[in-house]
PDB file of C-alpha atoms in Angstrom:
ATOM      1  CA  UNK A  18     -49.534  67.961 -92.038  1.00 52.00           C
ATOM      2  CA  UNK A  19     -47.807  67.062 -88.916  1.00 55.00           C
ATOM      3  CA  UNK A  20     -48.623  67.473 -85.436  1.00 55.00           C
ATOM      4  CA  UNK A  21     -46.469  67.175 -82.198  1.00 54.00           C
ATOM      5  CA  UNK A  22     -48.290  65.127 -79.275  1.00 54.00           C
ATOM      6  CA  UNK A  23     -47.663  67.113 -76.410  1.00 55.00           C
ATOM      7  CA  UNK A  24     -47.644  63.883 -74.123  1.00 59.00           C
ATOM      8  CA  UNK A  25     -44.120  62.941 -75.865  1.00 56.00           C
ATOM      9  CA  UNK A  26     -42.377  66.193 -75.561  1.00 58.00           C
ATOM     10  CA  UNK A  27     -38.519  65.409 -74.620  1.00 57.00           C
ATOM     11  CA  UNK A  28     -37.631  66.498 -71.255  1.00 55.00           C
ATOM     12  CA  UNK A  29     -35.550  69.366 -69.828  1.00 61.00           C
ATOM     13  CA  UNK A  30     -34.264  67.580 -67.172  1.00 57.00           C
ATOM     14  CA  UNK A  31     -30.829  66.304 -67.343  1.00 56.00           C
ATOM     15  CA  UNK A  32     -30.474  62.483 -67.649  1.00 55.00           C
ATOM     16  CA  UNK A  33     -30.690  60.353 -64.580  1.00 51.00           C
ATOM     17  CA  UNK A  34     -27.403  59.269 -62.992  1.00 52.00           C
ATOM     18  CA  UNK A  35     -26.630  56.202 -60.771  1.00 47.00           C
ATOM     19  CA  UNK A  36     -26.450  57.744 -57.360  1.00 52.00           C
ATOM     20  CA  UNK A  37     -23.605  56.619 -55.020  1.00 54.00           C
ATOM     21  CA  UNK A  38     -23.555  55.870 -51.602  1.00 58.00           C
ATOM     22  CA  UNK A  39     -22.263  58.825 -49.495  1.00 55.00           C
ATOM     23  CA  UNK A  40     -21.134  56.638 -46.625  1.00 58.00           C
ATOM     24  CA  UNK A  41     -19.568  53.870 -48.831  1.00 55.00           C
ATOM     25  CA  UNK A  42     -17.575  56.527 -50.740  1.00 51.00           C
ATOM     26  CA  UNK A  43     -16.277  57.957 -47.571  1.00 57.00           C
ATOM     27  CA  UNK A  44     -15.536  54.182 -46.333  1.00 57.00           C
ATOM     28  CA  UNK A  45     -13.464  53.761 -49.747  1.00 61.00           C
ATOM     29  CA  UNK A  46     -11.782  57.163 -49.344  1.00 52.00           C
ATOM     30  CA  UNK A  47     -10.630  56.191 -45.252  1.00 55.00           C
ATOM     31  CA  UNK A  48      -9.366  52.760 -46.306  1.00 57.00           C
ATOM     32  CA  UNK A  49      -7.474  54.125 -49.509  1.00 58.00           C
ATOM     33  CA  UNK A  50      -5.894  56.582 -47.280  1.00 53.00           C
ATOM     34  CA  UNK A  51      -4.685  54.117 -44.528  1.00 51.00           C
ATOM     35  CA  UNK A  52      -3.156  52.107 -46.870  1.00 49.00           C
ATOM     36  CA  UNK A  53      -1.502  54.802 -49.047  1.00 48.00           C
ATOM     37  CA  UNK A  54      -0.238  56.082 -45.610  1.00 43.00           C
ATOM     38  CA  UNK A  55       0.804  53.159 -43.891  1.00 48.00           C
ATOM     39  CA  UNK A  56      -1.473  53.904 -41.142  1.00 53.00           C
ATOM     40  CA  UNK A  57      -2.705  50.906 -38.830  1.00 55.00           C
ATOM     41  CA  UNK A  58      -6.277  49.847 -38.323  1.00 66.00           C
ATOM     42  CA  UNK A  59      -5.132  48.059 -35.276  1.00 78.00           C
ATOM     43  CA  UNK A  60      -6.509  48.959 -31.822  1.00 93.00           C
ATOM     44  CA  UNK A  61      -3.739  50.388 -29.588  1.00 94.00           C
ATOM     45  CA  UNK A  62      -3.334  48.852 -26.243  1.00 94.00           C
ATOM     46  CA  UNK A  63      -3.391  52.200 -24.567  1.00 96.00           C
ATOM     47  CA  UNK A  64      -4.094  55.750 -25.915  1.00 95.00           C
ATOM     48  CA  UNK A  65      -1.765  58.375 -26.817  1.00 95.00           C
ATOM     49  CA  UNK A  66       0.398  59.700 -23.796  1.00 97.00           C
ATOM     50  CA  UNK A  67      -0.186  56.290 -21.917  1.00 97.00           C
ATOM     51  CA  UNK A  68       1.682  52.821 -21.558  1.00 97.00           C
ATOM     52  CA  UNK A  69       0.308  49.688 -20.681  1.00 97.00           C
ATOM     53  CA  UNK A  70       1.003  48.114 -17.215  1.00 98.00           C
ATOM     54  CA  UNK A  71       0.546  44.463 -16.062  1.00 97.00           C
ATOM     55  CA  UNK A  72      -1.256  43.137 -12.921  1.00 97.00           C
ATOM     56  CA  UNK A  73       1.187  41.448 -10.682  1.00 96.00           C
ATOM     57  CA  UNK A  74       0.372  37.575 -10.483  1.00 94.00           C
ATOM     58  CA  UNK A  75      -2.576  37.912 -12.902  1.00 94.00           C
ATOM     59  CA  UNK A  76      -3.224  38.648 -16.618  1.00 92.00           C
ATOM     60  CA  UNK A  77      -5.210  41.655 -16.288  1.00 93.00           C
ATOM     61  CA  UNK A  78      -3.511  45.089 -17.224  1.00 95.00           C
ATOM     62  CA  UNK A  79      -4.262  48.976 -17.144  1.00 97.00           C
ATOM     63  CA  UNK A  80      -2.801  52.064 -18.724  1.00 97.00           C
ATOM     64  CA  UNK A  81      -0.840  54.743 -16.968  1.00 98.00           C
ATOM     65  CA  UNK A  82      -0.249  58.163 -18.206  1.00 98.00           C
ATOM     66  CA  UNK A  83       3.296  58.793 -19.249  1.00 97.00           C
ATOM     67  CA  UNK A  84       5.896  60.061 -16.156  1.00 97.00           C
ATOM     68  CA  UNK A  85       3.606  58.258 -13.624  1.00 98.00           C
ATOM     69  CA  UNK A  86       4.471  55.145 -11.831  1.00 98.00           C
ATOM     70  CA  UNK A  87       2.379  52.115 -12.130  1.00 97.00           C
ATOM     71  CA  UNK A  88      -0.249  51.720  -9.317  1.00 97.00           C
ATOM     72  CA  UNK A  89       0.095  49.473  -6.544  1.00 97.00           C
ATOM     73  CA  UNK A  90      -0.550  45.782  -7.430  1.00 97.00           C
ATOM     74  CA  UNK A  91       0.836  46.871 -11.201  1.00 98.00           C
ATOM     75  CA  UNK A  92       4.269  46.346 -12.743  1.00 97.00           C
ATOM     76  CA  UNK A  93       5.806  47.578 -15.953  1.00 97.00           C
ATOM     77  CA  UNK A  94       5.932  44.676 -18.477  1.00 97.00           C
ATOM     78  CA  UNK A  95       9.496  43.270 -19.103  1.00 96.00           C
ATOM     79  CA  UNK A  96      11.719  45.456 -21.823  1.00 96.00           C
ATOM     80  CA  UNK A  97      11.077  44.002 -25.343  1.00 97.00           C
ATOM     81  CA  UNK A  98       7.944  42.400 -24.186  1.00 97.00           C
ATOM     82  CA  UNK A  99       5.186  45.001 -24.353  1.00 97.00           C
ATOM     83  CA  UNK A 100       2.180  44.800 -26.026  1.00 97.00           C
ATOM     84  CA  UNK A 101       1.293  47.291 -28.365  1.00 96.00           C
ATOM     85  CA  UNK A 102      -1.936  46.424 -30.344  1.00 96.00           C
ATOM     86  CA  UNK A 103      -4.994  44.390 -29.115  1.00 95.00           C
ATOM     87  CA  UNK A 104      -4.302  40.698 -30.163  1.00 95.00           C
ATOM     88  CA  UNK A 105      -0.465  41.030 -31.260  1.00 96.00           C
ATOM     89  CA  UNK A 106       2.333  38.379 -30.118  1.00 97.00           C
ATOM     90  CA  UNK A 107       2.870  40.221 -26.660  1.00 97.00           C
ATOM     91  CA  UNK A 108      -0.885  40.738 -25.983  1.00 96.00           C
ATOM     92  CA  UNK A 109      -1.614  36.857 -26.704  1.00 96.00           C
ATOM     93  CA  UNK A 110       1.442  35.942 -24.670  1.00 97.00           C
ATOM     94  CA  UNK A 111       0.393  37.796 -21.584  1.00 97.00           C
ATOM     95  CA  UNK A 112      -2.845  36.081 -21.622  1.00 95.00           C
ATOM     96  CA  UNK A 113      -1.307  32.901 -20.324  1.00 96.00           C
ATOM     97  CA  UNK A 114       1.815  34.542 -18.550  1.00 97.00           C
ATOM     98  CA  UNK A 115       2.081  37.124 -15.523  1.00 96.00           C
ATOM     99  CA  UNK A 116       4.941  38.611 -13.383  1.00 97.00           C
ATOM    100  CA  UNK A 117       5.139  37.455  -9.948  1.00 96.00           C
ATOM    101  CA  UNK A 118       5.864  39.398  -6.908  1.00 94.00           C
ATOM    102  CA  UNK A 119       9.753  38.787  -7.257  1.00 95.00           C
ATOM    103  CA  UNK A 120       9.368  40.184 -10.854  1.00 95.00           C
ATOM    104  CA  UNK A 121       9.842  37.069 -12.446  1.00 96.00           C
ATOM    105  CA  UNK A 122       7.975  36.018 -15.465  1.00 97.00           C
ATOM    106  CA  UNK A 123       5.847  32.811 -14.741  1.00 97.00           C
ATOM    107  CA  UNK A 124       3.030  30.801 -16.448  1.00 96.00           C
ATOM    108  CA  UNK A 125      -0.626  31.330 -14.951  1.00 92.00           C
ATOM    109  CA  UNK A 126      -1.902  28.121 -13.629  1.00 82.00           C
ATOM    110  CA  UNK A 127      -5.126  26.851 -15.725  1.00 78.00           C
ATOM    111  CA  UNK A 128      -8.286  28.577 -14.867  1.00 65.00           C
ATOM    112  CA  UNK A 129      -6.454  31.263 -12.917  1.00 58.00           C
TER     113      UNK A 129
END
């Protein structure tokens, strides 16, 4: 006669599955959405509703709300030379150039 060993009964629990990391899954979805929609992950120079301005005679900058004039000591970037993202062509250019008090683009002296 055969007897069952109660210690080795089959489990009624579902099989254990590999658990996925929720943050990892979310990150993967965000990255896929950015690629599929053509969104850029680059950091914008200014937020929505603002435009960048350059300090006169220096390499500093600021953001001004659309429709407002630049504050004293600042000017708009020359047309076609406006940085749009941190580290882009024009952002890099304006680290070594500025606009003087006459509106002329000049190179910034070293250490200045």
